Amino acid sequence: MKFQKKAVIFDLDGVICFTDKFHYLAWKALADRLGIYFDEKINDRLRGVSRMASLEIILERATKEYTQAEKEAFAEEKNNTYRELLKNMSPKDLTDEVRDTLNELRARGYKLSIGSSSKNTKFILGQIGLGDFFDAIADGTDITHSKPDPEVFLKSAEKLGIDPADCAVVEDAKAGIQAAKAGGMTALALFGDAKGCGEEDYDLKSFSDLLNIL
Ligand code: B16
Ligand code: MG
């Protein structure tokens, strides 16, 4: 199968690099302090979901109601822990497969961008040595609606100056596949609950499988 596209928009967490364990540890520290049960299975539900929506999922198990101001303080506390943990990331966290595939796609003339819900996108890209690599970045700081809303991918396409129909999106979250389809883009599923979710255009066998279909 081949897709005729001009640009590829990549989700960040779970596609370009893996920050799940840091999200988990940071949410776990907050949940433990508040005495709320939290485990890796609940953490899986947070994939691709915005920070405040993630907090609401964790608070489903809370025994008391919290004010909006308390919730904002909790989200900030988690983010501070998370950013400390992200300092452990380095260019070693970018695999050769991802680096080589990105370079080959660029050599073939594709525009390459990021479409991530994370407000820490630029920090993470800097940590893994891709701070200046992408042609455009749309992230959690650019949007008011989280995936499955297409806003972040439409913003990314707009920043590239490419029609959404000429863009392929690579995602590990079902919400991200739905966002790509809602934006009129081709949705390529890699890992996570994206793969086999039934709404994707293609299941990637690996990151480098992109070179077989584009
Ligand atoms: P932050 P993606 C998402 O990134 C993560 O998958 C999700 O777990 C996280 O809650 C969200 O970013 C917000 O992250 O707290 O850093 O703004 O998968 O869309 O690249
Ligand atoms: Mg993701």
mmCIF file of C-alpha atoms and ligand atoms in Angstrom:
data_model
loop_
_atom_site.group_PDB
_atom_site.id
_atom_site.type_symbol
_atom_site.label_atom_id
_atom_site.label_comp_id
_atom_site.label_asym_id
_atom_site.label_seq_id
_atom_site.Cartn_x
_atom_site.Cartn_y
_atom_site.Cartn_z
ATOM 1 C CA MET A 1 0.000 0.000 0.000
ATOM 2 C CA LYS A 2 1.251 3.502 -0.894
ATOM 3 C CA PHE A 3 0.000 6.944 0.155
ATOM 4 C CA GLN A 4 0.715 10.076 -1.912
ATOM 5 C CA LYS A 5 1.438 12.766 0.683
ATOM 6 C CA LYS A 6 3.470 15.956 1.026
ATOM 7 C CA ALA A 7 3.871 16.103 4.792
ATOM 8 C CA VAL A 8 4.015 13.832 7.827
ATOM 9 C CA ILE A 9 2.768 15.075 11.210
ATOM 10 C CA PHE A 10 4.079 13.121 14.195
ATOM 11 C CA ASP A 11 2.568 12.772 17.610
ATOM 12 C CA LEU A 12 5.374 13.122 20.173
ATOM 13 C CA ASP A 13 4.784 10.999 23.289
ATOM 14 C CA GLY A 14 4.582 7.341 22.283
ATOM 15 C CA VAL A 15 5.721 7.914 18.680
ATOM 16 C CA ILE A 16 8.964 9.937 18.558
ATOM 17 C CA CYS A 17 9.924 9.160 22.153
ATOM 18 C CA PHE A 18 8.546 7.542 25.300
ATOM 19 C CA THR A 19 7.640 9.688 28.278
ATOM 20 C CA ASP A 20 4.935 7.367 29.724
ATOM 21 C CA LYS A 21 7.061 6.276 32.655
ATOM 22 C CA PHE A 22 7.790 9.883 33.645
ATOM 23 C CA HIS A 23 4.108 10.847 33.366
ATOM 24 C CA TYR A 24 3.302 7.781 35.471
ATOM 25 C CA LEU A 25 5.855 8.550 38.200
ATOM 26 C CA ALA A 26 4.793 12.203 38.409
ATOM 27 C CA TRP A 27 1.036 11.415 38.592
ATOM 28 C CA LYS A 28 1.757 8.588 41.054
ATOM 29 C CA ALA A 29 3.629 10.971 43.391
ATOM 30 C CA LEU A 30 0.642 13.344 43.356
ATOM 31 C CA ALA A 31 -1.942 10.570 43.775
ATOM 32 C CA ASP A 32 -0.001 9.016 46.680
ATOM 33 C CA ARG A 33 0.227 12.386 48.423
ATOM 34 C CA LEU A 34 -3.546 12.829 48.056
ATOM 35 C CA GLY A 35 -4.238 9.222 49.093
ATOM 36 C CA ILE A 36 -5.853 8.355 45.738
ATOM 37 C CA TYR A 37 -5.372 4.933 44.142
ATOM 38 C CA PHE A 38 -3.468 5.080 40.832
ATOM 39 C CA ASP A 39 -1.826 2.353 38.757
ATOM 40 C CA GLU A 40 -0.302 1.764 35.306
ATOM 41 C CA LYS A 41 -3.652 0.696 33.871
ATOM 42 C CA ILE A 42 -5.203 4.061 34.791
ATOM 43 C CA ASN A 43 -2.042 5.705 33.403
ATOM 44 C CA ASP A 44 -2.754 4.074 30.003
ATOM 45 C CA ARG A 45 -6.003 6.058 29.842
ATOM 46 C CA LEU A 46 -3.979 9.294 29.972
ATOM 47 C CA ARG A 47 -2.250 8.713 26.611
ATOM 48 C CA GLY A 48 -2.777 11.707 24.332
ATOM 49 C CA VAL A 49 -5.134 13.295 26.880
ATOM 50 C CA SER A 50 -4.473 16.891 28.059
ATOM 51 C CA ARG A 51 -3.040 17.599 31.513
ATOM 52 C CA MET A 52 -6.294 18.837 33.099
ATOM 53 C CA ALA A 53 -8.347 16.027 31.521
ATOM 54 C CA SER A 54 -5.749 13.546 32.862
ATOM 55 C CA LEU A 55 -6.158 15.010 36.352
ATOM 56 C CA GLU A 56 -9.941 14.576 36.127
ATOM 57 C CA ILE A 57 -9.425 10.869 35.315
ATOM 58 C CA ILE A 58 -7.190 10.486 38.407
ATOM 59 C CA LEU A 59 -9.678 12.346 40.602
ATOM 60 C CA GLU A 60 -12.460 9.886 39.600
ATOM 61 C CA ARG A 61 -11.210 7.817 42.564
ATOM 62 C CA ALA A 62 -10.979 10.721 45.023
ATOM 63 C CA THR A 63 -13.306 10.661 48.017
ATOM 64 C CA LYS A 64 -13.715 14.445 48.180
ATOM 65 C CA GLU A 65 -14.448 17.296 45.770
ATOM 66 C CA TYR A 66 -11.678 19.752 44.936
ATOM 67 C CA THR A 67 -12.007 23.384 43.867
ATOM 68 C CA GLN A 68 -10.785 24.588 40.471
ATOM 69 C CA ALA A 69 -7.910 26.423 42.194
ATOM 70 C CA GLU A 70 -6.848 23.222 43.998
ATOM 71 C CA LYS A 71 -7.003 21.283 40.714
ATOM 72 C CA GLU A 72 -4.806 23.846 38.989
ATOM 73 C CA ALA A 73 -2.288 23.607 41.835
ATOM 74 C CA PHE A 74 -2.304 19.777 41.548
ATOM 75 C CA ALA A 75 -1.679 19.967 37.788
ATOM 76 C CA GLU A 76 1.207 22.356 38.362
ATOM 77 C CA GLU A 77 2.659 20.136 41.095
ATOM 78 C CA LYS A 78 2.547 17.137 38.753
ATOM 79 C CA ASN A 79 4.107 19.131 35.936
ATOM 80 C CA ASN A 80 6.987 20.301 38.135
ATOM 81 C CA THR A 81 7.762 16.700 39.105
ATOM 82 C CA TYR A 82 7.410 15.617 35.460
ATOM 83 C CA ARG A 83 9.803 18.298 34.177
ATOM 84 C CA GLU A 84 12.407 17.320 36.774
ATOM 85 C CA LEU A 85 12.152 13.728 35.502
ATOM 86 C CA LEU A 86 12.371 14.871 31.857
ATOM 87 C CA LYS A 87 15.839 16.246 32.631
ATOM 88 C CA ASN A 88 16.954 12.584 32.582
ATOM 89 C CA MET A 89 16.168 12.417 28.855
ATOM 90 C CA SER A 90 18.980 12.883 26.353
ATOM 91 C CA PRO A 91 19.685 12.241 22.639
ATOM 92 C CA LYS A 92 20.174 8.584 23.695
ATOM 93 C CA ASP A 93 16.373 8.434 24.078
ATOM 94 C CA LEU A 94 15.993 8.908 20.326
ATOM 95 C CA THR A 95 16.404 5.542 18.611
ATOM 96 C CA ASP A 96 18.540 5.094 15.499
ATOM 97 C CA GLU A 97 15.408 3.825 13.734
ATOM 98 C CA VAL A 98 13.474 7.038 14.411
ATOM 99 C CA ARG A 99 16.431 9.306 13.563
ATOM 100 C CA ASP A 100 17.295 7.465 10.328
ATOM 101 C CA THR A 101 13.649 7.319 9.194
ATOM 102 C CA LEU A 102 13.112 11.040 9.817
ATOM 103 C CA ASN A 103 16.282 11.880 7.871
ATOM 104 C CA GLU A 104 15.262 9.629 4.955
ATOM 105 C CA LEU A 105 11.745 11.138 4.804
ATOM 106 C CA ARG A 106 13.286 14.603 4.696
ATOM 107 C CA ALA A 107 15.688 13.477 1.937
ATOM 108 C CA ARG A 108 12.630 12.287 -0.042
ATOM 109 C CA GLY A 109 11.183 15.813 0.159
ATOM 110 C CA TYR A 110 8.528 15.449 2.856
ATOM 111 C CA LYS A 111 7.744 18.330 5.210
ATOM 112 C CA LEU A 112 7.898 17.029 8.789
ATOM 113 C CA SER A 113 6.079 18.436 11.806
ATOM 114 C CA ILE A 114 4.837 17.674 15.307
ATOM 115 C CA GLY A 115 1.224 17.643 16.536
ATOM 116 C CA SER A 116 1.258 16.966 20.284
ATOM 117 C CA SER A 117 -1.115 17.661 23.182
ATOM 118 C CA SER A 118 1.878 18.273 25.428
ATOM 119 C CA LYS A 119 2.755 21.752 26.644
ATOM 120 C CA ASN A 120 6.262 20.364 27.253
ATOM 121 C CA THR A 121 6.826 19.492 23.578
ATOM 122 C CA LYS A 122 9.653 21.961 22.902
ATOM 123 C CA PHE A 123 11.416 21.028 26.147
ATOM 124 C CA ILE A 124 11.251 17.300 25.292
ATOM 125 C CA LEU A 125 12.426 17.852 21.694
ATOM 126 C CA GLY A 126 15.384 19.844 23.054
ATOM 127 C CA GLN A 127 16.255 17.061 25.497
ATOM 128 C CA ILE A 128 16.367 14.392 22.752
ATOM 129 C CA GLY A 129 18.342 16.572 20.326
ATOM 130 C CA LEU A 130 15.495 17.442 17.919
ATOM 131 C CA GLY A 131 15.009 21.037 19.081
ATOM 132 C CA ASP A 132 15.628 22.506 15.606
ATOM 133 C CA PHE A 133 14.693 19.526 13.452
ATOM 134 C CA PHE A 134 11.012 19.894 12.536
ATOM 135 C CA ASP A 135 9.603 22.271 9.896
ATOM 136 C CA ALA A 136 6.732 23.165 12.244
ATOM 137 C CA ILE A 137 5.497 22.375 15.751
ATOM 138 C CA ALA A 138 1.917 22.584 17.010
ATOM 139 C CA ASP A 139 1.511 21.611 20.653
ATOM 140 C CA GLY A 140 -0.576 22.005 23.789
ATOM 141 C CA THR A 141 0.315 25.698 23.961
ATOM 142 C CA ASP A 142 -1.364 26.372 20.568
ATOM 143 C CA ILE A 143 -4.756 24.768 21.150
ATOM 144 C CA THR A 144 -7.960 25.055 23.125
ATOM 145 C CA HIS A 145 -9.364 21.610 22.203
ATOM 146 C CA SER A 146 -7.512 18.372 22.926
ATOM 147 C CA LYS A 147 -7.487 15.253 20.689
ATOM 148 C CA PRO A 148 -9.858 13.749 19.413
ATOM 149 C CA ASP A 149 -10.537 17.308 18.231
ATOM 150 C CA PRO A 150 -8.434 17.881 15.070
ATOM 151 C CA GLU A 151 -7.229 21.349 16.177
ATOM 152 C CA VAL A 152 -3.589 20.433 16.908
ATOM 153 C CA PHE A 153 -3.127 18.642 13.562
ATOM 154 C CA LEU A 154 -4.907 21.371 11.570
ATOM 155 C CA LYS A 155 -2.646 23.930 13.268
ATOM 156 C CA SER A 156 0.405 21.858 12.370
ATOM 157 C CA ALA A 157 -0.681 21.608 8.694
ATOM 158 C CA GLU A 158 -1.408 25.344 8.640
ATOM 159 C CA LYS A 159 2.053 26.147 10.047
ATOM 160 C CA LEU A 160 3.565 23.945 7.307
ATOM 161 C CA GLY A 161 1.389 25.606 4.659
ATOM 162 C CA ILE A 162 0.193 22.169 3.455
ATOM 163 C CA ASP A 163 -3.400 21.142 2.750
ATOM 164 C CA PRO A 164 -4.676 18.664 5.429
ATOM 165 C CA ALA A 165 -5.550 16.168 2.667
ATOM 166 C CA ASP A 166 -1.833 16.052 1.753
ATOM 167 C CA CYS A 167 -0.800 15.204 5.336
ATOM 168 C CA ALA A 168 -0.317 11.821 7.017
ATOM 169 C CA VAL A 169 -0.454 11.664 10.826
ATOM 170 C CA VAL A 170 1.432 9.083 12.918
ATOM 171 C CA GLU A 171 -0.262 8.346 16.263
ATOM 172 C CA ASP A 172 -0.153 5.908 19.186
ATOM 173 C CA ALA A 173 -3.493 7.003 20.703
ATOM 174 C CA LYS A 174 -6.970 6.199 19.387
ATOM 175 C CA ALA A 175 -7.973 9.795 20.256
ATOM 176 C CA GLY A 176 -5.155 10.934 17.943
ATOM 177 C CA ILE A 177 -6.343 8.684 15.086
ATOM 178 C CA GLN A 178 -9.838 10.158 15.482
ATOM 179 C CA ALA A 179 -8.351 13.676 15.484
ATOM 180 C CA ALA A 180 -6.440 12.999 12.264
ATOM 181 C CA LYS A 181 -9.534 11.606 10.509
ATOM 182 C CA ALA A 182 -11.686 14.506 11.749
ATOM 183 C CA GLY A 183 -9.105 16.845 10.191
ATOM 184 C CA GLY A 184 -9.325 15.105 6.808
ATOM 185 C CA MET A 185 -5.859 13.530 7.069
ATOM 186 C CA THR A 186 -4.519 10.023 6.554
ATOM 187 C CA ALA A 187 -4.171 8.307 9.947
ATOM 188 C CA LEU A 188 -1.263 5.910 10.487
ATOM 189 C CA ALA A 189 -1.364 3.901 13.721
ATOM 190 C CA LEU A 190 1.800 2.920 15.589
ATOM 191 C CA PHE A 191 1.680 1.109 18.947
ATOM 192 C CA GLY A 192 -0.786 1.836 21.766
ATOM 193 C CA ASP A 193 -4.558 1.777 21.445
ATOM 194 C CA ALA A 194 -4.255 3.408 18.002
ATOM 195 C CA LYS A 195 -3.179 0.142 16.385
ATOM 196 C CA GLY A 196 -6.154 -1.959 15.407
ATOM 197 C CA CYS A 197 -8.646 0.603 16.746
ATOM 198 C CA GLY A 198 -10.632 0.315 13.499
ATOM 199 C CA GLU A 199 -10.537 3.982 12.523
ATOM 200 C CA GLU A 200 -6.960 4.138 11.193
ATOM 201 C CA ASP A 201 -6.058 4.043 7.486
ATOM 202 C CA TYR A 202 -3.032 1.824 8.069
ATOM 203 C CA ASP A 203 -1.303 -0.054 10.914
ATOM 204 C CA LEU A 204 2.432 0.580 10.812
ATOM 205 C CA LYS A 205 4.543 -2.501 11.531
ATOM 206 C CA SER A 206 7.306 -0.283 12.923
ATOM 207 C CA PHE A 207 8.404 3.362 12.709
ATOM 208 C CA SER A 208 10.609 2.606 9.695
ATOM 209 C CA ASP A 209 7.616 1.001 7.904
ATOM 210 C CA LEU A 210 6.811 4.621 6.948
ATOM 211 C CA LEU A 211 9.510 4.292 4.290
ATOM 212 C CA ASN A 212 7.542 1.429 2.637
ATOM 213 C CA ILE A 213 4.230 3.279 2.366
ATOM 214 C CA LEU A 214 5.208 6.908 1.651
HETATM 215 P P1 B16 B 1 1.672 17.858 29.236
HETATM 216 P P2 B16 B 1 1.066 13.459 22.881
HETATM 217 C C1 B16 B 1 0.327 13.872 25.438
HETATM 218 O O1 B16 B 1 1.270 13.965 24.420
HETATM 219 C C2 B16 B 1 0.587 12.648 26.323
HETATM 220 O O2 B16 B 1 0.370 11.452 25.607
HETATM 221 C C3 B16 B 1 -0.379 12.684 27.477
HETATM 222 O O3 B16 B 1 -0.161 11.580 28.327
HETATM 223 C C4 B16 B 1 -0.224 13.996 28.264
HETATM 224 O O4 B16 B 1 -1.150 14.077 29.335
HETATM 225 C C5 B16 B 1 -0.430 15.165 27.296
HETATM 226 O O5 B16 B 1 0.489 15.068 26.228
HETATM 227 C C6 B16 B 1 -0.238 16.510 27.977
HETATM 228 O O6 B16 B 1 1.099 16.629 28.361
HETATM 229 O O7 B16 B 1 1.238 17.666 30.658
HETATM 230 O O8 B16 B 1 3.167 17.710 29.043
HETATM 231 O O9 B16 B 1 1.148 19.142 28.638
HETATM 232 O O10 B16 B 1 0.892 11.982 22.956
HETATM 233 O O11 B16 B 1 -0.147 14.212 22.323
HETATM 234 O O12 B16 B 1 2.371 13.870 22.250
HETATM 235 MG MG MG B 2 0.935 9.991 21.948
#
